[in-house]
Amino acid sequence: MQEFKPVKEGKVREVYDNGDSLIIVATDRISAFDHILKNKITKKGAILTQMSKFWFDYTKDIVPNHMISVDVKDMPEFFQNEKYDGNSMMCKKLNMLPIECIVRGYITGSGWASYKKNGTVCGIKLPEGLVESDKLPEPIYTPSTKADLGDHDENISFEQSVEVLEKLHPGKGEEYATKIKDATIALYKKCAEYALSKGIIIADTKFEFGLDENGNVVLGDEMLTPDSSRFWPLEGYEAGKGQPSFDKQYVRDWLKANPDNDFLLPEEVVTKTVDKYKEAFALLTGKEFK
């Protein structure tokens, strides 16, 4: 049996080279404040992988994506065991574009902090009088550069995203920047509307795109998971304050409240976090996570 070693290891995911495809494994690791925590969040990787699969299927009419299969039977023998079952996705290889495509439908987090200072988010002027967690009149696109592990991503303007892409793909910068912006907004609108009908507000999210061998823009990475998005329960939503969320908020809150935590969570925080991920999965897909 052929052995595989990850060719790339992120904070939470491992990428394996399978010749003409990649196998992306979402581990049960969890990161917060740019640190990997000492705990594992049981089944988190599988929940996130199955959630991405759900959204990739749901949006393939808007933009093609990199998913080939989430069934380990389609993968080399090395992956056909419990460790990889459910949390692995075989994907097309793409030449990834180094832009994080962030879209915000509600004002929260760093966006809210910036708006309070000067009425803008990432340089975009917003209407006066918004309160925390307000829905924006229209979703806004606020790209950032993709930083190396350990560095912080940097917010850039749309014009700067054109420049970044033009350097890498001369003559194509404007075209690619526009395509990924339009795709980001279209994906967000379709999925946010769907999620709302299931009781979940998608406050903001990020997408990543790459080019296939023919130069087509293809959606890559993960999609609309609680790790790459801010999900709020519609029930109890009220603008004017922060919202509880379905993602790592629970973990972040505990870490903030316990500064000498050494990045180790108590068991109950782990359990509650898993339950939140499962709840989001069930609401969105209509299926209990098995």
Short mmCIF file of C-alpha atoms in Angstrom, two decimals:
data_model
loop_
_atom_site.label_atom_id
_atom_site.label_comp_id
_atom_site.label_asym_id
_atom_site.label_seq_id
_atom_site.Cartn_x
_atom_site.Cartn_y
_atom_site.Cartn_z
CA MET A 1 0.00 0.00 0.00
CA GLN A 2 1.28 3.45 -0.92
CA GLU A 3 2.03 5.65 2.10
CA PHE A 4 1.03 9.32 1.98
CA LYS A 5 2.55 12.29 3.80
CA PRO A 6 0.87 15.71 3.88
CA VAL A 7 2.44 18.12 1.38
CA LYS A 8 0.91 21.02 3.26
CA GLU A 9 -0.31 21.31 6.82
CA GLY A 10 -2.45 24.23 7.93
CA LYS A 11 -3.67 24.98 11.41
CA VAL A 12 -6.61 22.66 10.96
CA ARG A 13 -6.23 20.87 7.63
CA GLU A 14 -3.77 18.55 5.92
CA VAL A 15 -3.33 18.34 2.17
CA TYR A 16 -2.09 15.20 0.41
CA ASP A 17 -0.90 15.00 -3.19
CA ASN A 18 -2.68 12.24 -5.09
CA GLY A 19 -1.10 12.73 -8.51
CA ASP A 20 -3.73 14.53 -10.59
CA SER A 21 -5.88 15.36 -7.54
CA LEU A 22 -5.48 16.48 -3.94
CA ILE A 23 -6.96 14.96 -0.82
CA ILE A 24 -7.84 17.53 1.81
CA VAL A 25 -8.35 16.20 5.32
CA ALA A 26 -10.12 18.36 7.90
CA THR A 27 -8.68 17.32 11.25
CA ASP A 28 -10.40 17.69 14.62
CA ARG A 29 -7.89 20.38 15.60
CA ILE A 30 -9.28 23.80 16.44
CA SER A 31 -7.51 27.14 16.29
CA ALA A 32 -8.36 30.47 17.88
CA PHE A 33 -6.43 33.73 17.95
CA ASP A 34 -3.94 32.16 15.51
CA HIS A 35 -3.02 29.34 17.93
CA ILE A 36 -3.79 25.65 17.63
CA LEU A 37 -5.46 24.54 20.84
CA LYS A 38 -4.39 21.45 22.74
CA ASN A 39 -7.83 19.85 22.56
CA LYS A 40 -9.37 18.02 19.66
CA ILE A 41 -13.03 18.74 18.84
CA THR A 42 -14.50 15.29 18.19
CA LYS A 43 -15.92 14.80 14.65
CA LYS A 44 -15.45 18.47 13.82
CA GLY A 45 -13.44 17.64 10.69
CA ALA A 46 -16.13 15.34 9.35
CA ILE A 47 -18.92 17.82 10.09
CA LEU A 48 -17.06 20.59 8.25
CA THR A 49 -16.24 18.36 5.27
CA GLN A 50 -19.85 17.20 4.90
CA MET A 51 -21.07 20.78 5.24
CA SER A 52 -18.73 21.97 2.48
CA LYS A 53 -19.99 19.09 0.32
CA PHE A 54 -23.58 20.21 0.91
CA TRP A 55 -22.81 23.77 -0.20
CA PHE A 56 -20.63 22.74 -3.16
CA ASP A 57 -23.56 20.68 -4.47
CA TYR A 58 -25.99 23.51 -3.80
CA THR A 59 -24.00 26.18 -5.68
CA LYS A 60 -22.44 24.39 -8.63
CA ASP A 61 -24.83 26.29 -10.92
CA ILE A 62 -23.18 29.59 -9.89
CA VAL A 63 -19.52 28.63 -10.15
CA PRO A 64 -17.76 25.27 -10.59
CA ASN A 65 -15.92 23.93 -7.53
CA HIS A 66 -12.98 21.64 -6.88
CA MET A 67 -14.83 18.73 -5.20
CA ILE A 68 -14.49 15.30 -6.82
CA SER A 69 -15.60 12.99 -3.99
CA VAL A 70 -15.95 12.69 -0.22
CA ASP A 71 -16.18 8.88 -0.37
CA VAL A 72 -12.92 7.24 0.78
CA LYS A 73 -13.70 4.29 -1.52
CA ASP A 74 -12.79 6.65 -4.39
CA MET A 75 -9.43 7.42 -2.77
CA PRO A 76 -6.20 5.40 -2.45
CA GLU A 77 -6.23 2.51 0.02
CA PHE A 78 -4.22 4.55 2.56
CA PHE A 79 -7.31 6.74 3.16
CA GLN A 80 -9.77 3.87 3.43
CA ASN A 81 -9.94 3.71 7.19
CA GLU A 82 -11.69 5.34 10.10
CA LYS A 83 -9.13 8.11 10.50
CA TYR A 84 -10.02 9.57 7.10
CA ASP A 85 -13.60 8.41 6.63
CA GLY A 86 -16.00 11.36 6.43
CA ASN A 87 -13.44 14.13 6.90
CA SER A 88 -11.57 13.79 3.58
CA MET A 89 -12.37 15.39 0.26
CA MET A 90 -10.73 14.50 -3.03
CA CYS A 91 -10.37 17.66 -5.10
CA LYS A 92 -9.20 18.93 -8.45
CA LYS A 93 -5.82 20.61 -8.37
CA LEU A 94 -6.11 24.35 -8.85
CA ASN A 95 -3.66 27.18 -9.16
CA MET A 96 -5.00 29.10 -6.14
CA LEU A 97 -5.42 32.88 -6.29
CA PRO A 98 -3.82 34.52 -3.22
CA ILE A 99 -6.94 36.50 -2.23
CA GLU A 100 -9.31 35.74 0.63
CA CYS A 101 -12.70 36.70 -0.74
CA ILE A 102 -14.57 38.04 2.26
CA VAL A 103 -18.20 39.08 2.05
CA ARG A 104 -20.11 40.75 4.87
CA GLY A 105 -23.87 40.86 5.02
CA TYR A 106 -24.07 42.14 8.60
CA ILE A 107 -21.88 44.51 10.59
CA THR A 108 -19.94 42.78 13.33
CA GLY A 109 -16.45 41.97 14.59
CA SER A 110 -13.61 44.03 13.13
CA GLY A 111 -16.07 45.62 10.68
CA TRP A 112 -18.15 47.02 13.52
CA ALA A 113 -15.02 48.29 15.32
CA SER A 114 -13.91 50.11 12.16
CA TYR A 115 -17.39 51.54 11.46
CA LYS A 116 -17.59 53.00 14.97
CA LYS A 117 -14.30 54.80 14.34
CA ASN A 118 -14.97 56.35 10.95
CA GLY A 119 -18.15 55.02 9.35
CA THR A 120 -16.31 52.69 6.98
CA VAL A 121 -15.51 49.00 6.74
CA CYS A 122 -12.30 48.20 4.85
CA GLY A 123 -12.47 51.64 3.24
CA ILE A 124 -16.09 51.21 2.11
CA LYS A 125 -18.37 54.04 3.30
CA LEU A 126 -21.52 52.73 4.95
CA PRO A 127 -24.81 54.48 5.80
CA GLU A 128 -24.93 56.40 9.08
CA GLY A 129 -26.78 55.12 12.11
CA LEU A 130 -26.03 51.40 11.84
CA VAL A 131 -25.92 49.49 15.10
CA GLU A 132 -23.91 46.37 15.97
CA SER A 133 -25.11 43.24 14.10
CA ASP A 134 -27.29 45.29 11.73
CA LYS A 135 -28.02 43.83 8.32
CA LEU A 136 -26.24 45.87 5.64
CA PRO A 137 -28.35 47.34 2.78
CA GLU A 138 -26.30 45.20 0.37
CA PRO A 139 -23.55 42.66 1.11
CA ILE A 140 -20.08 44.20 0.80
CA TYR A 141 -16.95 42.58 -0.63
CA THR A 142 -13.82 43.17 1.47
CA PRO A 143 -10.94 41.07 0.12
CA SER A 144 -7.71 40.44 2.00
CA THR A 145 -4.32 39.06 1.09
CA LYS A 146 -3.63 35.51 2.14
CA ALA A 147 -0.87 35.57 4.75
CA ASP A 148 1.56 32.76 5.46
CA LEU A 149 0.98 30.70 8.60
CA GLY A 150 1.61 32.89 11.62
CA ASP A 151 1.16 36.21 9.77
CA HIS A 152 -2.06 38.18 9.74
CA ASP A 153 -4.07 38.59 6.55
CA GLU A 154 -4.21 42.19 5.38
CA ASN A 155 -7.38 43.88 4.17
CA ILE A 156 -7.05 45.35 0.70
CA SER A 157 -9.32 47.28 -1.65
CA PHE A 158 -10.82 45.78 -4.80
CA GLU A 159 -8.32 47.89 -6.82
CA GLN A 160 -5.43 46.40 -4.85
CA SER A 161 -6.80 42.89 -5.50
CA VAL A 162 -6.62 43.69 -9.23
CA GLU A 163 -2.95 44.70 -8.81
CA VAL A 164 -2.07 41.53 -6.84
CA LEU A 165 -3.64 39.32 -9.52
CA GLU A 166 -2.23 41.35 -12.42
CA LYS A 167 1.32 40.74 -11.10
CA LEU A 168 0.71 36.99 -11.11
CA HIS A 169 -1.40 36.82 -14.27
CA PRO A 170 -0.42 39.71 -16.57
CA GLY A 171 -3.33 40.98 -18.64
CA LYS A 172 -5.84 39.05 -16.54
CA GLY A 173 -5.82 40.88 -13.18
CA GLU A 174 -8.97 42.90 -13.74
CA GLU A 175 -10.87 39.94 -15.21
CA TYR A 176 -10.00 37.52 -12.40
CA ALA A 177 -10.56 40.10 -9.64
CA THR A 178 -14.01 40.90 -11.07
CA LYS A 179 -14.93 37.24 -11.53
CA ILE A 180 -14.07 36.27 -7.96
CA LYS A 181 -15.82 39.33 -6.56
CA ASP A 182 -19.01 38.64 -8.55
CA ALA A 183 -18.92 34.93 -7.65
CA THR A 184 -18.39 35.76 -3.96
CA ILE A 185 -21.43 38.05 -3.83
CA ALA A 186 -23.61 35.64 -5.85
CA LEU A 187 -22.65 32.64 -3.67
CA TYR A 188 -23.28 34.61 -0.50
CA LYS A 189 -26.68 35.88 -1.63
CA LYS A 190 -27.97 32.46 -2.67
CA CYS A 191 -26.67 30.65 0.42
CA ALA A 192 -27.56 33.36 2.95
CA GLU A 193 -31.14 33.37 1.68
CA TYR A 194 -31.31 29.58 1.93
CA ALA A 195 -29.74 29.52 5.41
CA LEU A 196 -32.19 32.18 6.63
CA SER A 197 -35.07 29.93 5.62
CA LYS A 198 -33.51 27.25 7.87
CA GLY A 199 -33.07 29.54 10.87
CA ILE A 200 -29.42 30.55 10.40
CA ILE A 201 -28.06 34.00 9.62
CA ILE A 202 -24.76 33.97 7.72
CA ALA A 203 -23.29 37.25 8.93
CA ASP A 204 -20.09 36.98 6.91
CA THR A 205 -17.93 34.38 5.25
CA LYS A 206 -14.87 33.90 3.08
CA PHE A 207 -14.26 31.98 -0.12
CA GLU A 208 -11.12 31.06 -1.99
CA PHE A 209 -10.79 30.53 -5.71
CA GLY A 210 -8.26 29.04 -8.06
CA LEU A 211 -7.76 28.48 -11.77
CA ASP A 212 -8.13 25.11 -13.46
CA GLU A 213 -5.87 23.96 -16.29
CA ASN A 214 -7.96 25.97 -18.78
CA GLY A 215 -7.76 29.19 -16.78
CA ASN A 216 -11.37 28.98 -15.54
CA VAL A 217 -12.17 30.38 -12.10
CA VAL A 218 -13.10 27.52 -9.74
CA LEU A 219 -14.19 27.63 -6.11
CA GLY A 220 -11.71 25.82 -3.87
CA ASP A 221 -10.87 25.31 -0.20
CA GLU A 222 -13.81 24.89 2.21
CA MET A 223 -17.20 26.51 1.90
CA LEU A 224 -19.61 28.08 4.37
CA THR A 225 -18.52 26.13 7.42
CA PRO A 226 -18.62 27.57 10.93
CA ASP A 227 -14.80 27.80 10.66
CA SER A 228 -14.86 30.10 7.64
CA SER A 229 -18.10 31.95 8.42
CA ARG A 230 -20.04 33.60 11.16
CA PHE A 231 -23.33 31.76 11.67
CA TRP A 232 -25.92 33.23 14.04
CA PRO A 233 -29.20 31.66 15.13
CA LEU A 234 -32.12 33.59 13.60
CA GLU A 235 -34.12 32.87 16.74
CA GLY A 236 -33.36 35.64 19.23
CA TYR A 237 -31.49 37.75 16.66
CA GLU A 238 -31.66 41.40 17.62
CA ALA A 239 -29.50 44.18 16.17
CA GLY A 240 -27.83 46.49 18.66
CA LYS A 241 -25.67 43.90 20.39
CA GLY A 242 -23.34 40.98 19.73
CA GLN A 243 -24.99 37.68 18.73
CA PRO A 244 -24.35 34.14 19.97
CA SER A 245 -22.90 32.04 17.19
CA PHE A 246 -22.52 28.52 15.86
CA ASP A 247 -18.80 28.62 15.48
CA LYS A 248 -15.74 29.05 17.63
CA GLN A 249 -17.25 31.98 19.55
CA TYR A 250 -17.76 29.70 22.52
CA VAL A 251 -14.10 28.80 22.47
CA ARG A 252 -12.95 32.40 21.95
CA ASP A 253 -15.15 33.67 24.80
CA TRP A 254 -13.77 31.08 27.21
CA LEU A 255 -10.17 31.82 26.21
CA LYS A 256 -10.72 35.57 26.68
CA ALA A 257 -12.33 35.03 30.08
CA ASN A 258 -9.48 32.74 31.20
CA PRO A 259 -6.27 34.47 30.09
CA ASP A 260 -3.94 31.95 31.73
CA ASN A 261 -5.60 29.09 29.77
CA ASP A 262 -2.41 27.83 28.04
CA PHE A 263 -4.72 27.03 25.06
CA LEU A 264 -6.29 24.08 26.85
CA LEU A 265 -10.10 23.97 27.04
CA PRO A 266 -12.22 22.31 29.72
CA GLU A 267 -14.15 19.26 28.50
CA GLU A 268 -17.52 21.01 28.75
CA VAL A 269 -16.42 23.75 26.33
CA VAL A 270 -15.32 21.05 23.87
CA THR A 271 -18.69 19.25 24.16
CA LYS A 272 -20.69 22.44 23.75
CA THR A 273 -18.63 23.40 20.70
CA VAL A 274 -19.23 19.99 19.04
CA ASP A 275 -22.95 20.31 19.78
CA LYS A 276 -23.05 23.74 18.12
CA TYR A 277 -21.36 22.40 14.97
CA LYS A 278 -23.82 19.48 14.87
CA GLU A 279 -26.80 21.77 15.37
CA ALA A 280 -25.72 24.03 12.49
CA PHE A 281 -25.23 20.97 10.28
CA ALA A 282 -28.69 19.59 11.08
CA LEU A 283 -30.45 22.92 10.54
CA LEU A 284 -28.77 23.56 7.19
CA THR A 285 -28.88 20.09 5.65
CA GLY A 286 -32.08 18.83 7.29
CA LYS A 287 -30.16 15.71 8.39
CA GLU A 288 -28.77 14.74 11.77
CA PHE A 289 -24.99 14.39 11.65
CA LYS A 290 -24.15 10.68 11.83
#
